[in-house]
Each structure stands twice: as C-alpha cells, then as structure tokens.
CSV table of C-alpha atoms and ligand atoms in Angstrom, one decimal:
chain,number,residue,atom,x,y,z
A,15,MET,CA,50.5,72.2,115.5
A,16,TYR,CA,51.5,74.6,112.8
A,17,PHE,CA,50.0,77.5,110.9
A,18,PRO,CA,47.2,77.7,109.9
A,19,VAL,CA,45.9,75.5,112.7
A,20,TYR,CA,47.9,77.3,115.4
A,21,ARG,CA,47.9,81.0,115.3
A,22,PRO,CA,49.8,82.7,118.2
A,23,ARG,CA,48.1,86.0,117.4
A,24,ARG,CA,44.7,84.7,118.7
A,25,PHE,CA,45.9,85.4,122.3
A,26,ARG,CA,47.2,88.9,121.4
A,27,ARG,CA,44.0,90.3,120.2
A,28,THR,CA,42.8,92.1,123.3
A,29,GLU,CA,44.3,93.3,126.5
A,30,ASN,CA,42.1,90.9,128.5
A,31,LEU,CA,43.4,87.9,126.4
A,32,ARG,CA,46.9,89.1,126.8
A,33,ARG,CA,46.4,89.4,130.6
A,34,MET,CA,45.2,85.8,130.8
A,35,VAL,CA,48.3,84.3,129.2
A,36,ARG,CA,51.0,86.7,130.5
A,37,GLU,CA,53.9,84.7,131.9
A,38,THR,CA,55.7,87.3,134.0
A,39,ARG,CA,54.2,89.7,136.4
A,40,LEU,CA,56.2,92.7,137.7
A,41,SER,CA,54.9,93.6,141.1
A,42,VAL,CA,55.9,96.1,143.8
A,43,ASP,CA,56.8,93.0,145.9
A,44,HIS,CA,60.0,92.7,143.8
A,45,LEU,CA,61.3,96.1,144.4
A,46,VAL,CA,64.0,97.5,146.8
A,47,TYR,CA,64.9,101.2,146.8
A,48,PRO,CA,68.5,102.3,147.4
A,49,LEU,CA,69.2,105.3,149.6
A,50,PHE,CA,72.4,107.3,150.3
A,51,VAL,CA,72.8,108.6,153.9
A,52,MET,CA,75.0,111.6,154.8
A,53,PRO,CA,76.3,112.9,158.1
A,54,GLY,CA,74.8,116.1,159.5
A,55,LYS,CA,71.4,117.7,159.2
A,56,GLY,CA,69.3,119.4,156.5
A,57,VAL,CA,71.4,117.8,153.7
A,58,LYS,CA,69.6,117.0,150.5
A,59,ASN,CA,72.1,117.0,147.6
A,60,PRO,CA,70.8,116.1,144.2
A,61,VAL,CA,73.0,113.5,142.4
A,62,GLN,CA,73.6,115.2,139.0
A,63,SER,CA,73.9,112.0,137.0
A,64,MET,CA,70.9,110.3,138.6
A,65,PRO,CA,67.8,112.6,138.4
A,66,GLY,CA,65.5,112.1,141.3
A,67,VAL,CA,68.2,110.6,143.6
A,68,PHE,CA,69.7,112.5,146.5
A,69,GLN,CA,72.3,112.3,149.2
A,70,LEU,CA,70.3,112.7,152.4
A,71,SER,CA,71.0,113.4,156.0
A,72,VAL,CA,69.0,111.2,158.4
A,73,ASP,CA,66.2,113.9,158.9
A,74,HIS,CA,65.5,114.1,155.1
A,75,LEU,CA,66.1,110.4,154.7
A,76,LEU,CA,63.1,109.7,157.0
A,77,GLU,CA,60.9,111.7,154.7
A,78,GLU,CA,62.1,109.7,151.8
A,79,VAL,CA,61.5,106.4,153.7
A,80,ARG,CA,58.0,107.5,154.5
A,81,SER,CA,57.4,107.9,150.8
A,82,VAL,CA,58.8,104.5,150.1
A,83,VAL,CA,56.5,103.0,152.7
A,84,GLU,CA,53.5,104.9,151.2
A,85,HIS,CA,54.4,103.3,147.8
A,86,ASN,CA,54.1,99.9,149.5
A,87,ILE,CA,57.7,99.0,148.6
A,88,PRO,CA,58.8,96.2,150.9
A,89,GLY,CA,62.4,97.2,151.4
A,90,ILE,CA,65.3,99.6,151.1
A,91,ILE,CA,69.1,99.3,150.9
A,92,LEU,CA,71.2,101.9,152.7
A,93,PHE,CA,74.6,103.2,151.6
A,94,GLY,CA,76.5,105.6,153.9
A,95,LEU,CA,79.0,108.3,153.6
A,96,PRO,CA,81.3,109.1,156.5
A,97,GLU,CA,82.2,112.5,158.1
A,98,LYS,CA,85.8,111.8,157.2
A,99,LYS,CA,87.6,109.0,155.4
A,100,ASP,CA,90.7,107.2,156.5
A,101,GLU,CA,93.0,104.4,155.2
A,102,HIS,CA,91.0,101.7,157.0
A,103,GLY,CA,87.5,103.0,156.5
A,104,SER,CA,87.0,102.9,160.3
A,105,GLU,CA,83.9,105.1,160.3
A,106,ALA,CA,82.1,102.3,158.5
A,107,TYR,CA,81.6,100.5,161.8
A,108,ALA,CA,81.0,103.6,164.0
A,109,ASP,CA,78.1,103.0,166.3
A,110,LYS,CA,76.9,106.6,165.6
A,111,GLY,CA,77.7,106.5,161.9
A,112,PRO,CA,75.0,107.8,159.5
A,113,VAL,CA,73.9,104.3,158.5
A,114,GLN,CA,73.7,103.0,162.0
A,115,GLN,CA,71.7,106.0,163.1
A,116,ALA,CA,69.4,105.8,160.1
A,117,ILE,CA,68.6,102.1,160.8
A,118,ARG,CA,67.6,102.8,164.4
A,119,LYS,CA,65.4,105.7,163.4
A,120,ILE,CA,63.8,103.9,160.5
A,121,LYS,CA,63.1,100.8,162.7
A,122,ASP,CA,61.6,103.0,165.4
A,123,LYS,CA,59.0,104.3,162.9
A,124,TRP,CA,58.6,101.4,160.5
A,125,PRO,CA,59.6,98.2,162.2
A,126,ASP,CA,58.2,96.1,159.4
A,127,LEU,CA,60.1,97.7,156.5
A,128,THR,CA,62.9,95.5,155.4
A,129,VAL,CA,66.2,97.3,155.9
A,130,ILE,CA,69.1,96.0,153.9
A,131,THR,CA,72.6,97.5,154.4
A,132,ASP,CA,75.4,97.6,151.9
A,133,VAL,CA,78.6,96.5,153.6
A,134,CYS,CA,81.7,97.8,151.8
A,135,LEU,CA,84.6,100.1,152.5
A,136,CYS,CA,85.0,102.1,149.3
A,137,GLU,CA,82.8,105.0,150.6
A,138,TYR,CA,84.8,105.1,153.8
A,139,THR,CA,88.4,104.7,152.7
A,140,SER,CA,90.6,107.7,151.7
A,141,HIS,CA,91.8,105.7,148.7
A,142,GLY,CA,88.3,104.6,147.6
A,143,HIS,CA,89.1,100.9,147.4
A,144,CYS,CA,86.8,98.3,148.8
A,145,GLY,CA,89.4,96.9,151.2
A,146,ILE,CA,92.5,97.9,153.1
A,147,LEU,CA,95.7,98.3,151.2
A,148,ARG,CA,99.3,97.1,151.4
A,149,GLY,CA,101.1,99.1,148.8
A,150,ASP,CA,98.7,99.3,145.9
A,151,GLU,CA,97.1,96.0,146.6
A,152,VAL,CA,93.8,95.3,148.4
A,153,GLN,CA,94.5,92.9,151.2
A,154,ASN,CA,91.8,90.2,151.3
A,155,ASP,CA,92.1,88.5,154.7
A,156,ALA,CA,92.9,91.7,156.7
A,157,THR,CA,89.8,93.3,155.1
A,158,LEU,CA,87.5,90.4,156.3
A,159,GLU,CA,87.9,91.4,159.9
A,160,ILE,CA,86.8,95.0,159.2
A,161,LEU,CA,83.8,93.9,157.1
A,162,ALA,CA,82.7,91.6,159.9
A,163,ARG,CA,82.8,94.5,162.3
A,164,VAL,CA,80.8,96.7,159.9
A,165,ALA,CA,78.2,94.0,159.4
A,166,LEU,CA,77.9,93.5,163.2
A,167,SER,CA,77.4,97.2,163.8
A,168,HIS,CA,74.5,97.2,161.2
A,169,ALA,CA,73.0,94.1,162.8
A,170,LYS,CA,73.2,95.7,166.3
A,171,ALA,CA,71.4,98.8,164.9
A,172,GLY,CA,68.6,96.6,163.7
A,173,ALA,CA,69.3,95.8,160.0
A,174,ASP,CA,67.3,92.8,158.7
A,175,ILE,CA,69.7,91.9,155.9
A,176,ILE,CA,73.4,92.5,155.5
A,177,ALA,CA,74.6,92.8,151.9
A,178,PRO,CA,78.4,92.6,151.4
A,179,SER,CA,79.5,94.2,148.1
A,180,ASP,CA,83.2,94.3,148.5
A,181,MET,CA,84.0,91.1,146.6
A,182,MET,CA,86.7,89.8,149.0
A,183,ASP,CA,87.0,86.0,149.1
A,184,GLY,CA,85.5,84.5,152.3
A,185,ARG,CA,83.6,87.5,153.4
A,186,VAL,CA,80.2,85.8,153.7
A,187,GLY,CA,81.7,83.2,156.0
A,188,ALA,CA,83.5,85.8,158.1
A,189,ILE,CA,80.3,87.9,158.4
A,190,ARG,CA,78.1,84.8,159.2
A,191,GLU,CA,80.5,83.8,162.0
A,192,SER,CA,80.6,87.2,163.6
A,193,LEU,CA,76.8,87.6,163.4
A,194,ASP,CA,76.2,84.1,165.0
A,195,GLU,CA,78.8,84.6,167.7
A,196,ASN,CA,77.1,87.8,168.8
A,197,GLY,CA,73.5,86.4,168.8
A,198,PHE,CA,72.4,87.7,165.4
A,199,GLU,CA,71.6,84.3,163.9
A,200,GLN,CA,68.4,85.7,162.5
A,201,THR,CA,70.1,88.5,160.6
A,202,ALA,CA,70.2,87.4,156.9
A,203,ILE,CA,73.0,87.8,154.4
A,204,LEU,CA,72.4,88.9,150.8
A,205,ALA,CA,75.7,88.3,149.0
A,206,TYR,CA,76.7,90.4,146.0
A,207,SER,CA,78.0,87.1,144.6
A,208,ALA,CA,78.4,87.8,140.9
A,209,LYS,CA,79.4,91.4,141.0
A,210,TYR,CA,81.1,92.4,137.8
A,211,CYS,CA,83.8,95.1,137.3
A,212,SER,CA,81.3,97.3,135.3
A,213,GLY,CA,81.3,100.7,133.7
A,214,PHE,CA,77.7,101.0,134.7
A,215,TYR,CA,78.7,102.0,138.3
A,216,GLY,CA,79.8,105.5,137.1
A,217,PRO,CA,76.9,107.5,138.5
A,218,PHE,CA,76.9,105.6,141.8
A,219,ARG,CA,80.5,106.7,142.5
A,220,GLU,CA,79.3,110.3,142.3
A,221,ALA,CA,76.4,109.5,144.7
A,222,ALA,CA,78.5,107.5,147.2
A,223,ASP,CA,81.8,109.5,146.6
A,224,SER,CA,83.5,106.2,146.2
A,225,ALA,CA,85.6,106.4,143.1
A,226,PRO,CA,89.0,104.7,143.6
A,227,GLN,CA,91.8,107.3,143.8
A,228,PHE,CA,94.1,105.2,141.7
A,229,GLY,CA,93.7,102.1,139.5
A,230,ASP,CA,90.4,100.2,139.2
A,231,ARG,CA,88.6,97.3,140.8
A,232,ARG,CA,89.6,94.6,138.4
A,233,ALA,CA,91.7,92.8,141.0
A,234,TYR,CA,88.5,92.0,143.0
A,235,GLN,CA,85.4,92.5,140.9
A,236,MET,CA,84.6,89.9,138.2
A,237,ASP,CA,85.6,90.0,134.6
A,238,VAL,CA,82.6,90.9,132.5
A,239,ALA,CA,83.5,88.1,130.1
A,240,ASN,CA,82.9,85.3,132.6
A,241,SER,CA,79.9,83.3,133.5
A,242,GLU,CA,81.2,79.9,134.7
A,243,GLU,CA,83.1,81.9,137.3
A,244,ALA,CA,79.8,83.6,138.4
A,245,LEU,CA,78.4,80.1,139.3
A,246,ARG,CA,81.5,79.3,141.3
A,247,GLU,CA,81.2,82.6,143.2
A,248,VAL,CA,77.6,81.8,144.0
A,249,ALA,CA,78.4,78.3,145.1
A,250,LEU,CA,81.1,79.6,147.4
A,251,ASP,CA,78.7,82.2,149.0
A,252,VAL,CA,75.9,79.7,149.4
A,253,GLU,CA,78.4,77.3,151.1
A,254,GLU,CA,79.5,80.1,153.4
A,255,GLY,CA,76.0,80.9,154.4
A,256,ALA,CA,74.4,83.3,152.0
A,257,ASP,CA,70.6,83.4,152.3
A,258,MET,CA,70.2,85.2,149.0
A,259,VAL,CA,72.6,85.8,146.2
A,260,MET,CA,72.9,88.8,143.8
A,261,VAL,CA,73.8,89.4,140.2
A,262,LYS,CA,75.0,92.9,139.5
A,263,PRO,CA,74.6,94.8,137.2
A,264,ALA,CA,71.3,93.4,135.8
A,265,LEU,CA,70.5,94.4,132.3
A,266,SER,CA,73.8,93.2,130.6
A,267,TYR,CA,73.8,90.1,132.8
A,268,LEU,CA,70.3,88.6,132.3
A,269,ASP,CA,72.0,85.3,131.2
A,270,ILE,CA,73.8,85.1,134.5
A,271,ILE,CA,70.5,85.7,136.5
A,272,ARG,CA,68.9,82.9,134.6
A,273,ARG,CA,71.8,80.5,135.1
A,274,VAL,CA,71.9,81.2,138.9
A,275,ARG,CA,68.1,80.9,139.1
A,276,ASP,CA,68.3,77.5,137.4
A,277,GLU,CA,71.2,76.1,139.3
A,278,PHE,CA,70.8,77.2,142.9
A,279,ASP,CA,68.1,76.9,145.4
A,280,ARG,CA,68.3,80.4,146.9
A,281,PRO,CA,66.4,83.5,146.2
A,282,VAL,CA,68.1,85.6,143.5
A,283,ALA,CA,68.4,89.4,143.6
A,284,ALA,CA,69.5,91.6,140.7
A,285,TYR,CA,70.9,95.1,141.1
A,286,SER,CA,69.8,97.4,138.3
A,287,VAL,CA,72.6,99.8,138.8
A,288,SER,CA,73.1,103.5,138.6
A,289,GLY,CA,74.3,103.5,134.9
A,290,GLU,CA,71.2,101.6,133.8
A,291,TYR,CA,69.1,104.2,135.5
A,292,ALA,CA,71.1,107.1,134.1
A,293,MET,CA,70.9,105.9,130.6
A,294,ILE,CA,67.1,105.5,130.6
A,295,LYS,CA,66.6,108.9,132.4
A,296,ALA,CA,69.0,110.7,129.9
A,297,ALA,CA,67.4,109.2,126.8
A,298,ALA,CA,63.9,109.9,128.1
A,299,ALA,CA,64.8,113.5,129.0
A,300,ASN,CA,65.9,114.0,125.4
A,301,GLY,CA,62.6,112.6,124.2
A,302,TRP,CA,64.4,109.7,122.4
A,303,ILE,CA,62.6,106.9,124.3
A,304,ASP,CA,59.4,106.7,126.4
A,305,GLY,CA,61.0,106.5,129.8
A,306,ASP,CA,58.1,104.8,131.7
A,307,ARG,CA,57.7,102.2,129.0
A,308,VAL,CA,61.4,101.3,128.8
A,309,MET,CA,61.7,101.3,132.6
A,310,MET,CA,58.8,98.8,132.9
A,311,GLU,CA,60.2,96.7,130.0
A,312,VAL,CA,63.6,96.5,131.6
A,313,LEU,CA,62.2,95.6,135.1
A,314,THR,CA,59.9,93.0,133.6
A,315,SER,CA,62.9,91.5,131.7
A,316,ILE,CA,64.8,91.1,134.9
A,317,VAL,CA,62.0,89.3,136.6
A,318,ARG,CA,61.5,87.2,133.4
A,319,ALA,CA,65.2,86.3,133.6
A,320,GLY,CA,64.6,84.8,137.1
A,321,ALA,CA,65.2,87.5,139.7
A,322,ASP,CA,63.0,87.4,142.8
A,323,MET,CA,64.1,90.9,143.9
A,324,ILE,CA,65.3,94.0,142.0
A,325,LEU,CA,67.3,96.7,143.6
A,326,THR,CA,66.5,99.7,141.5
A,327,TYR,CA,66.4,103.5,141.7
A,328,PHE,CA,63.2,103.2,139.7
A,329,ALA,CA,61.4,101.5,142.6
A,330,LYS,CA,59.2,104.4,143.5
A,331,ASP,CA,58.4,105.3,139.8
A,332,ALA,CA,57.6,101.7,139.0
A,333,ALA,CA,55.5,101.2,142.1
A,334,ALA,CA,53.4,104.3,141.3
A,335,LEU,CA,52.8,103.1,137.7
A,336,LEU,CA,51.9,99.6,139.0
A,337,GLN,CA,49.5,101.1,141.5
A,338,ASN,CA,47.7,102.9,138.6
A,339,GLY,CA,47.3,99.6,136.8
A,340,TYR,CA,50.0,100.2,134.3
A,341,ARG,CA,50.6,97.3,131.9
B,402,PBG,C1,80.2,99.4,146.6
B,402,PBG,C2,79.1,99.4,145.6
B,402,PBG,C3,79.1,99.9,144.3
B,402,PBG,C4,77.7,99.7,143.9
B,402,PBG,C5,77.0,99.1,145.0
B,402,PBG,N1,77.9,98.9,146.0
B,402,PBG,C6,80.1,100.6,143.5
B,402,PBG,C7,81.3,99.9,143.1
B,402,PBG,O1,81.5,98.7,143.3
B,402,PBG,O2,82.1,100.6,142.6
B,402,PBG,C8,77.2,100.2,142.6
B,402,PBG,C9,75.7,100.4,142.6
B,402,PBG,C10,75.2,101.2,141.4
B,402,PBG,O3,76.0,101.6,140.5
B,402,PBG,O4,74.1,101.6,141.4
B,402,PBG,N2,81.3,98.6,146.4
C-alpha cells in the first residue's frame, strides 16, 4: 500500500474529511481550572507573570467559580495561602482556613462541581519547603502526619479529590489511612506521582508565594532526566491507594504521560503548569505566535499523549473556544 495507490492527503482535503478521521478530541470534559484562595475579603491580586490569573479571597473566588461552571468545566483545583506562615505550616489544616472555607461555600452553591484540593506545605511554611525541617533537611516521615491532617481537613470541608503534591515518600498511604479511619472512604486521591523538579514552576511561586527561602526542591522532587523512576513512583502510589495519578509538568513530559498511560490501569492527569502558560501568553502578547492556536495545539498534544485530565490555567479560554466550535 504505497504511493501512488495510497495517498494520505486524500483525507486532508476538506474540514469534514479531516473531522471524520481525527484521532484525538480535546473536550471541555478534560479540563480542570486551578484557583488561588487568599485570606480576607475583597482581595483580587493579579499575578504578574500569569495574565488572567488572580489571587482571590473567598468572595471573589465564588464569582470566578461561577464563571468556571458557566463554561461547563467539570472541576477546579484549589491552592491556599495562609494568614501567616510558620515552621510547620500549621494553617494548612485550620478548619477556618481559606481553602476549607472556600470548599464549603463552593459545595453549598455548586454541589456537583468537582473540587480537588492541592495538599502541600510550601505555601504555609515560613521556609517555603514542602515539608517540615530538621536543620536544612525536609523530614519525610514527620511531614506525613501533617499532610494527613491537611487532607482530612479538606475532606471534612467537602473536597471530592485530595491531591498531594509534596513528593514525600509514603504520603498517599498515610492520607488514605487517615481518610478511611475517619469515614471518608469515598474521598478520592489524585497523586502528583511523577512530579519533576522543574523550572516551569516559576510563575506559580509568585501566585502561591511558595518559593523556598533557601536551597531548592531537588531532594524531594524528581530529576528531570529520569523516566524509569517515574514508573516506580506511579507504581508506589497506585499500591498505596492512588485513584488517579499525575504527571507534572506536561509539555516537556509527554513521553512520561504516554508511558504511564500504557503501563497502568488508572486515569492519568497532566498538569500543564504555570511556566507553560506564561510562555504562551508572553509570546502571544508580543505577536510572535497565535496564542489560541498554540494553546489548543498544546492541550490536544497532552490528550494525544494519553492524559484523561488536564489541569490548566487555559481551561476557561479553551472551553470558550471549544464551545464556539473551534478546531
Ligand atoms: C506545590 C505545588 C507547586 C505547583 C503545584 N503544587 C509548586 C512547586 O512544587 O514548587 C506548581 C504548579 C504550577 O507551576 O502551575 N508543591
């Protein structure tokens, strides 16, 4: 079946032909929108490096969630900032913390919207690391206890899915146990399983005020050069009870998404992170690329690689284009 008998261009001639043989369909069903919740009232701070993204107090957050629901996006992921930070990140599990309050209010108004919560300590600790310290080292096992408390406080407030992003060993098991012991066996866990130590998180650290005050995260996040290790991380998390696993970032890790998709029987999420968003926004603002087109190309490629779900700051923009029949 070679040229001239077979001519692949025959199916590229018209949009209707292309539609009929298209292999990957990006749909609003894949999208999850990240939101940053602040303490207080009337807060709406634009994040400079992420045009269109804001730090929001709960009142403004609800307006934003309304818009997410109007875009028919199935879920959000919440990140919280505390009133004040301490060594142990203790505001992360405060019953009246911004995330816990936000979950309750959102669930009051939109019980069907999927609420995912990020579980990590870096936004809440004075040192900006994702766990508690002894000297300059992040302590793994001592951190697990705190993470389990944070997860439980989110579940009690009504979160559907708990997403630990700290990269401590054993955290999925610790969280599952604490949820089950307290009657939250229906609360799901989305594990940030293959989370790389990436330069693409830069803008997020402005949004979440979570930059480490010394050193970096290489002692707990994955080396960007590794892929076998990603599979071991996913295997561990699945064994510990992860209902869904994540690869993060997305664009530079499409190979990992594909490998996880092929080798594990769990839904796969991909986090298209802040730096991926910022790059496209910046280039588009300069007129160097067509921002909408590149956004849709990137999101489609993540689905093509095998992701079932994409966490993306583009969720609303992409949903709007899809609604208008963009292809
Ligand atoms: C918290 C966390 C980070 C991101 C999600 N959860 C930052 C980090 O690990 O430094 C990054 C998300 C993004 O860049 O959009 N640990």
